[in-house]
Amino acid sequence: MEFSLNGKPVDVGVEPAETVASVLRERMGLTGTKVACGTGVCGTCTVLVDGRTAASCLLPAGAVADREITTVEGLGGDHPVQRAFAEHDALQCGYCTPGFVVEAAAFMDRWRAEHGTIKPSREQIAEALAGHLCRCGAYAGIYEAVAAACAGEHDEGTVTPVRVEALSKITGAARYTADVTLEGQLEGVIVRSPHPHAKVGEIRHDGLLAELLPPDRVVRYVGQPVAAVAAPTKAEALAVAARIEVDYTVLPTVLSSEAETIVYPTEESRKGAPRANEGPLASAKWNGNVRGPAAMSWRGRTAVKRIEKARNDGGGQTLVEATFTTAVQAHTCMEPHGCVARWEGDDLHLHLSTQAVTRVAEQAAKRWKLRPEQVHVVAEHVGGGFGSKVNVTSDVVAAVELSRLHGVPVRVVLSRPEELVDGGTRPGVRIELALLADADGGLSAFTMDGHGDSGVSIGSNAAWHSRFFYGNAPRRIRDYDHITNRAPGIPFRGPGLPPMLWALEQAVDEVALRRGEDPIALRRRWDGNAKRHALYDRASTLPMWRDRTDPGDGRLRRGVGVAAANYMYFLDPGTKVSLTVEQGAVVARIATQDIGTGSRSVIAEVVRSTLGLRSGQVRVELGRSDHAYGPSAASSCSTPSIAPAAQDAARRLRKALGARSLDEAEGLQVVGRRPRDRRGYVTPFPLDHFAIGRGFSGAVVVTEVEVDTLLGRVRPTRVWSGVAAGHVYVPRLARNQCEGGVIQGIGYALFEQRHEDPATGTVLTANLEDYRIPGIADTPEIDVYFHTEGWDHVPGRGVGLGEICTMAVAASIGNAVRHATGWRPHDLPIRPDLLLEGIGT
Amino acid sequence: MTTLEAVAKAVRDTGGELRAGGTDVMTRATRPPVDLLSVPGLRGIVWRPDGSARIGALTTIADLLADDRLTAAYPALAATAAAIATPQIRNVATVGGNLLQRNRCWYLRNPAFTCHQTGGDTCPAREGAHLYSAVIDQGPCIAPHPSSLAVALLTYAATAEVHGRSPLGIAELYGDGGDPTCDHRLESGEILQAVLMPAPTPIERAAYRRATAREMAEWPLVEAVARLTLDGDTITTAAIAVGGVARTPLFLPEVADALLGKSATEETLAAAADLATARCSPLPRSAYKVALLRATLIDVLTACSAPPPPATL
């Protein structure tokens, strides 16, 4: 078939069933065009066909015969839109970026032709980019970039990207795991259980096959991996997989934890249960399918007594009792889980989409009985993680085992349906809360029971986190896991906190309302955290808050809500950064990864500014487990671990250089370590590499919503996000991440929900049309404010902010809806049906 | 180049499925596709002497929106087309494909399930997850019809020109929704060639509204099209249709009748919208759609009974 590709004629043989996306990626090697959903919803695969955009994952190859195709590579890297994306940091992980860039470039060209350099409105930009999804939520930067490009602000001049790897992501050159093709590589696919609960017997297959079963050979949810096979192409591998016969002895399905059948009947099987929390698991008893309570109480009996007494005799106190629920939320990173495994003798090489190169290398060494130095993990670019890519997952096991069996490299990349079923979720939680304010309005006590709907997982710990918020008033805190035959919950950006705050921060709001007190003023009284005090003070002066008005009783009603968040400060005290002088530049190397959060840029900025260099004189190489030990991108520990280590390394290099210039010091190498915090850590020694530092980060979010009371839609219009995480190393990137945290919080509050078939637990929201993540049009105007004081005991004076920035967003929306409508939502997401029912239309 | 007859024969011989833009067919495991794109003469808009338009079946949604004469002549069709999917889908998806696409039921599209649609004898949605299901019960299947264009075309009383049979009205194209196995009534080998629009109504007021959770790019929970003409304050003609609530797109003459001869007050519109809910028999978790149907009708009727905004530059 002949067509024109990026201005050049090509002639290529294609299969009838092939898509244009597949031809571009697999036959032409143009991997800038990504495939993230495969159903035309997300826009990552967008190309131009005769100058008009199309989703190439839905285009039959034959449809472009004799036509002109332009991919992101064909834009040349110098299109004003590409320059603008770099300057405005309109990206994070970069996986959706080529699609956005192609669409935005087409829009800009059309806009200029019709309107010259007038700036398009936000609505016009949203209309044009409605077919693109960014899971990191870089929409605020995208609005800025597209408007500026249309206005002619980026037609010429040198581009100075804020994010050091921006240009490679914007041009499609950045290589992700799904883009890796090695000589002789096979494609692996995973055979999954069609049954919610079954014992697996014989697996009949006349070729090589890797089993992926737990030791007891029991599958416990629909979609659980059973085995994997490989073939030269994905289509062939799927065909092979379809021929495999698996004997299942079906067991009774547990879809409520009250069922008689026990999902984990033995001590041994419980040990294999996946975990939804990070760090050590709080001890708890098992009772059938319920694990709990995991208690975290402080004067729990006193708390219960006070609340019982208040129930019987109010005595001028304010008691708020309510049950709140949250839905199961999927991570659904734009780059799916994927691994390319290759054995070289006894050395194992992995290209991996991971947020933890060192941790996964350690786990892999243990699992395949190798010495640590025999495992080499590479994650050059990672298309999002959000907590779902911190372990050896089934894609890794499948690729490694198949590669060993076949003796060639094997690539396993999950499809979007697999990703949405088995790629990870935040457990749903039901929280029963009683919150008591004494007659003077002080926090008297609370009780909080969290019931995690975590499928086959344990450790849903939501209530747990309420121990550390609002001082030391008595509190009884209990967490329970309710085990069912449904896909597992795993850690997700601030595990446990968004659901806990959904409950707590609405109850606090309710106390303020009943007392007739300003909700910010009440929080300021209850909350002893000095850093959040600064945020409360600032928030209370915002015009959006100060001038909030009666929403009235018209169709559209505006309301403003506030919510706060509190999070522990984690770091990896073992972090090292090596610096080497190479050809007049300084190259920083560390075994960490950049999943879109900006770790490359933080290291580059610290090294550059400490040594007084130009940006071109520093290069950062990360994403390799072979480098100096670095942290996982988890628990917001990256920045407070890597930045002080990079600074230490830079100081050592300065000393080692003495009076020499870089050109005179070729090959000079130093290794910097993460200096200890003043007064040390809460944890006497690191647990699984993590230490808990002293102090808590904080956030205060003020959100304005417009509620359409006719059609039941909630539209966040403005968000102020105040974050107290100390010094901000690269402000534009930090802002981007906080804006993304707001977007994910909006998704959690309003749209995102895993739906299942109630009879089997089969996930029905197995595509990005039914699983609804926010689009660019759902983006409010976001104002991010950083309070940077209060971390003098931390070298570099800054801690992580990737999680604190998202936790309170949903609760602020709940409080805003309450203000707008008089009805308080208790269940997430606030779908139109729930809103209409709630406000009583 | 090929001919309609050759394509029709290929479909009959292979048991294949017609493919136009492919934006629906490519997302499903289907019978072998038979491509229509190489048939000449099916794309584009032709104006006939009486001022009416013939819209070729392979005309894309974007083509509709790019044609100023068409959007002026048929404002309800234009407003509907503008709300469909996303720009890169509208660039490829065709009018014919939109009208004849498969529904989006999440049980139908999940290979783990069989149902009435795929030769089974159950509807897992009825007993199971039916949050987005139809609330006007027309038969064993409760998947709402996905075509937004059909809702608009119903209000225009447009006609489908079909290769292999005589022309039929849009309502006839879908029948009564009683057959769960198909989303339209064309037989294998019958091919939609064009949509014939009636001559435009000079000063109609028209609107399209959809209820969704997100701002854009989402299949509607409920959608509605209204076309009114007014003489002063008095409604003189009305055509109303809805989608998202039944196995077929639905024309609602009872709502239109309740408006005729009345002035477009809030009470009149609400009373007319109320009539639509009489047809509904929702399931436990889809009951909200009854209220939403009424609300969407009020929204769309309000939008097209208000005086048109002054022309802007």
JSON list of N, CA, C and O in Angstrom, two decimals, chain A residues 520-538:
[
{"chain": "A", "resi": 520, "resn": "ILE", "atom": "N", "xyz": [-13.43, 28.03, 57.71]},
{"chain": "A", "resi": 520, "resn": "ILE", "atom": "CA", "xyz": [-11.97, 28.19, 57.77]},
{"chain": "A", "resi": 520, "resn": "ILE", "atom": "C", "xyz": [-11.56, 28.56, 59.19]},
{"chain": "A", "resi": 520, "resn": "ILE", "atom": "O", "xyz": [-10.60, 28.02, 59.74]},
{"chain": "A", "resi": 521, "resn": "ALA", "atom": "N", "xyz": [-12.34, 29.45, 59.81]},
{"chain": "A", "resi": 521, "resn": "ALA", "atom": "CA", "xyz": [-12.01, 29.88, 61.18]},
{"chain": "A", "resi": 521, "resn": "ALA", "atom": "C", "xyz": [-12.06, 28.68, 62.13]},
{"chain": "A", "resi": 521, "resn": "ALA", "atom": "O", "xyz": [-11.20, 28.52, 63.00]},
{"chain": "A", "resi": 522, "resn": "LEU", "atom": "N", "xyz": [-13.05, 27.81, 61.94]},
{"chain": "A", "resi": 522, "resn": "LEU", "atom": "CA", "xyz": [-13.14, 26.63, 62.82]},
{"chain": "A", "resi": 522, "resn": "LEU", "atom": "C", "xyz": [-11.93, 25.72, 62.63]},
{"chain": "A", "resi": 522, "resn": "LEU", "atom": "O", "xyz": [-11.33, 25.25, 63.60]},
{"chain": "A", "resi": 523, "resn": "ARG", "atom": "N", "xyz": [-11.56, 25.50, 61.41]},
{"chain": "A", "resi": 523, "resn": "ARG", "atom": "CA", "xyz": [-10.38, 24.65, 61.16]},
{"chain": "A", "resi": 523, "resn": "ARG", "atom": "C", "xyz": [-9.13, 25.26, 61.78]},
{"chain": "A", "resi": 523, "resn": "ARG", "atom": "O", "xyz": [-8.29, 24.57, 62.35]},
{"chain": "A", "resi": 524, "resn": "ARG", "atom": "N", "xyz": [-9.04, 26.57, 61.68]},
{"chain": "A", "resi": 524, "resn": "ARG", "atom": "CA", "xyz": [-7.86, 27.23, 62.22]},
{"chain": "A", "resi": 524, "resn": "ARG", "atom": "C", "xyz": [-7.78, 27.01, 63.73]},
{"chain": "A", "resi": 524, "resn": "ARG", "atom": "O", "xyz": [-6.70, 26.87, 64.30]},
{"chain": "A", "resi": 525, "resn": "ARG", "atom": "N", "xyz": [-8.92, 26.97, 64.38]},
{"chain": "A", "resi": 525, "resn": "ARG", "atom": "CA", "xyz": [-8.93, 26.73, 65.83]},
{"chain": "A", "resi": 525, "resn": "ARG", "atom": "C", "xyz": [-8.56, 25.28, 66.16]},
{"chain": "A", "resi": 525, "resn": "ARG", "atom": "O", "xyz": [-7.88, 24.99, 67.12]},
{"chain": "A", "resi": 526, "resn": "TRP", "atom": "N", "xyz": [-9.05, 24.37, 65.36]},
{"chain": "A", "resi": 526, "resn": "TRP", "atom": "CA", "xyz": [-8.84, 22.94, 65.66]},
{"chain": "A", "resi": 526, "resn": "TRP", "atom": "C", "xyz": [-7.45, 22.44, 65.26]},
{"chain": "A", "resi": 526, "resn": "TRP", "atom": "O", "xyz": [-6.96, 21.45, 65.80]},
{"chain": "A", "resi": 527, "resn": "ASP", "atom": "N", "xyz": [-6.89, 23.07, 64.28]},
{"chain": "A", "resi": 527, "resn": "ASP", "atom": "CA", "xyz": [-5.69, 22.55, 63.62]},
{"chain": "A", "resi": 527, "resn": "ASP", "atom": "C", "xyz": [-4.48, 23.26, 64.21]},
{"chain": "A", "resi": 527, "resn": "ASP", "atom": "O", "xyz": [-4.35, 24.47, 64.11]},
{"chain": "A", "resi": 528, "resn": "GLY", "atom": "N", "xyz": [-3.59, 22.48, 64.82]},
{"chain": "A", "resi": 528, "resn": "GLY", "atom": "CA", "xyz": [-2.43, 23.10, 65.45]},
{"chain": "A", "resi": 528, "resn": "GLY", "atom": "C", "xyz": [-1.26, 23.34, 64.51]},
{"chain": "A", "resi": 528, "resn": "GLY", "atom": "O", "xyz": [-0.24, 23.88, 64.91]},
{"chain": "A", "resi": 529, "resn": "ASN", "atom": "N", "xyz": [-1.40, 22.95, 63.26]},
{"chain": "A", "resi": 529, "resn": "ASN", "atom": "CA", "xyz": [-0.27, 23.00, 62.33]},
{"chain": "A", "resi": 529, "resn": "ASN", "atom": "C", "xyz": [-0.01, 24.44, 61.86]},
{"chain": "A", "resi": 529, "resn": "ASN", "atom": "O", "xyz": [-0.85, 25.06, 61.20]},
{"chain": "A", "resi": 530, "resn": "ALA", "atom": "N", "xyz": [1.17, 24.95, 62.20]},
{"chain": "A", "resi": 530, "resn": "ALA", "atom": "CA", "xyz": [1.48, 26.36, 61.91]},
{"chain": "A", "resi": 530, "resn": "ALA", "atom": "C", "xyz": [1.51, 26.63, 60.41]},
{"chain": "A", "resi": 530, "resn": "ALA", "atom": "O", "xyz": [1.14, 27.72, 59.96]},
{"chain": "A", "resi": 531, "resn": "LYS", "atom": "N", "xyz": [1.95, 25.64, 59.64]},
{"chain": "A", "resi": 531, "resn": "LYS", "atom": "CA", "xyz": [2.05, 25.85, 58.19]},
{"chain": "A", "resi": 531, "resn": "LYS", "atom": "C", "xyz": [0.65, 25.99, 57.58]},
{"chain": "A", "resi": 531, "resn": "LYS", "atom": "O", "xyz": [0.41, 26.81, 56.72]},
{"chain": "A", "resi": 532, "resn": "ARG", "atom": "N", "xyz": [-0.26, 25.14, 58.10]},
{"chain": "A", "resi": 532, "resn": "ARG", "atom": "CA", "xyz": [-1.64, 25.26, 57.58]},
{"chain": "A", "resi": 532, "resn": "ARG", "atom": "C", "xyz": [-2.29, 26.55, 58.08]},
{"chain": "A", "resi": 532, "resn": "ARG", "atom": "O", "xyz": [-3.13, 27.11, 57.40]},
{"chain": "A", "resi": 533, "resn": "HIS", "atom": "N", "xyz": [-1.89, 27.01, 59.25]},
{"chain": "A", "resi": 533, "resn": "HIS", "atom": "CA", "xyz": [-2.42, 28.30, 59.71]},
{"chain": "A", "resi": 533, "resn": "HIS", "atom": "C", "xyz": [-2.15, 29.38, 58.67]},
{"chain": "A", "resi": 533, "resn": "HIS", "atom": "O", "xyz": [-3.01, 30.21, 58.38]},
{"chain": "A", "resi": 534, "resn": "ALA", "atom": "N", "xyz": [-0.95, 29.36, 58.12]},
{"chain": "A", "resi": 534, "resn": "ALA", "atom": "CA", "xyz": [-0.61, 30.35, 57.10]},
{"chain": "A", "resi": 534, "resn": "ALA", "atom": "C", "xyz": [-1.53, 30.20, 55.89]},
{"chain": "A", "resi": 534, "resn": "ALA", "atom": "O", "xyz": [-1.97, 31.19, 55.28]},
{"chain": "A", "resi": 535, "resn": "LEU", "atom": "N", "xyz": [-1.85, 28.94, 55.54]},
{"chain": "A", "resi": 535, "resn": "LEU", "atom": "CA", "xyz": [-2.74, 28.72, 54.40]},
{"chain": "A", "resi": 535, "resn": "LEU", "atom": "C", "xyz": [-4.17, 29.17, 54.72]},
{"chain": "A", "resi": 535, "resn": "LEU", "atom": "O", "xyz": [-4.85, 29.75, 53.88]},
{"chain": "A", "resi": 536, "resn": "TYR", "atom": "N", "xyz": [-4.63, 28.87, 55.95]},
{"chain": "A", "resi": 536, "resn": "TYR", "atom": "CA", "xyz": [-5.98, 29.31, 56.34]},
{"chain": "A", "resi": 536, "resn": "TYR", "atom": "C", "xyz": [-6.08, 30.83, 56.26]},
{"chain": "A", "resi": 536, "resn": "TYR", "atom": "O", "xyz": [-7.08, 31.38, 55.77]},
{"chain": "A", "resi": 537, "resn": "ASP", "atom": "N", "xyz": [-5.04, 31.49, 56.76]},
{"chain": "A", "resi": 537, "resn": "ASP", "atom": "CA", "xyz": [-5.08, 32.94, 56.76]},
{"chain": "A", "resi": 537, "resn": "ASP", "atom": "C", "xyz": [-5.20, 33.47, 55.33]},
{"chain": "A", "resi": 537, "resn": "ASP", "atom": "O", "xyz": [-5.96, 34.38, 55.04]},
{"chain": "A", "resi": 538, "resn": "ARG", "atom": "N", "xyz": [-4.43, 32.86, 54.46]},
{"chain": "A", "resi": 538, "resn": "ARG", "atom": "CA", "xyz": [-4.46, 33.30, 53.07]},
{"chain": "A", "resi": 538, "resn": "ARG", "atom": "C", "xyz": [-5.81, 32.97, 52.43]},
{"chain": "A", "resi": 538, "resn": "ARG", "atom": "O", "xyz": [-6.39, 33.79, 51.73]}
]
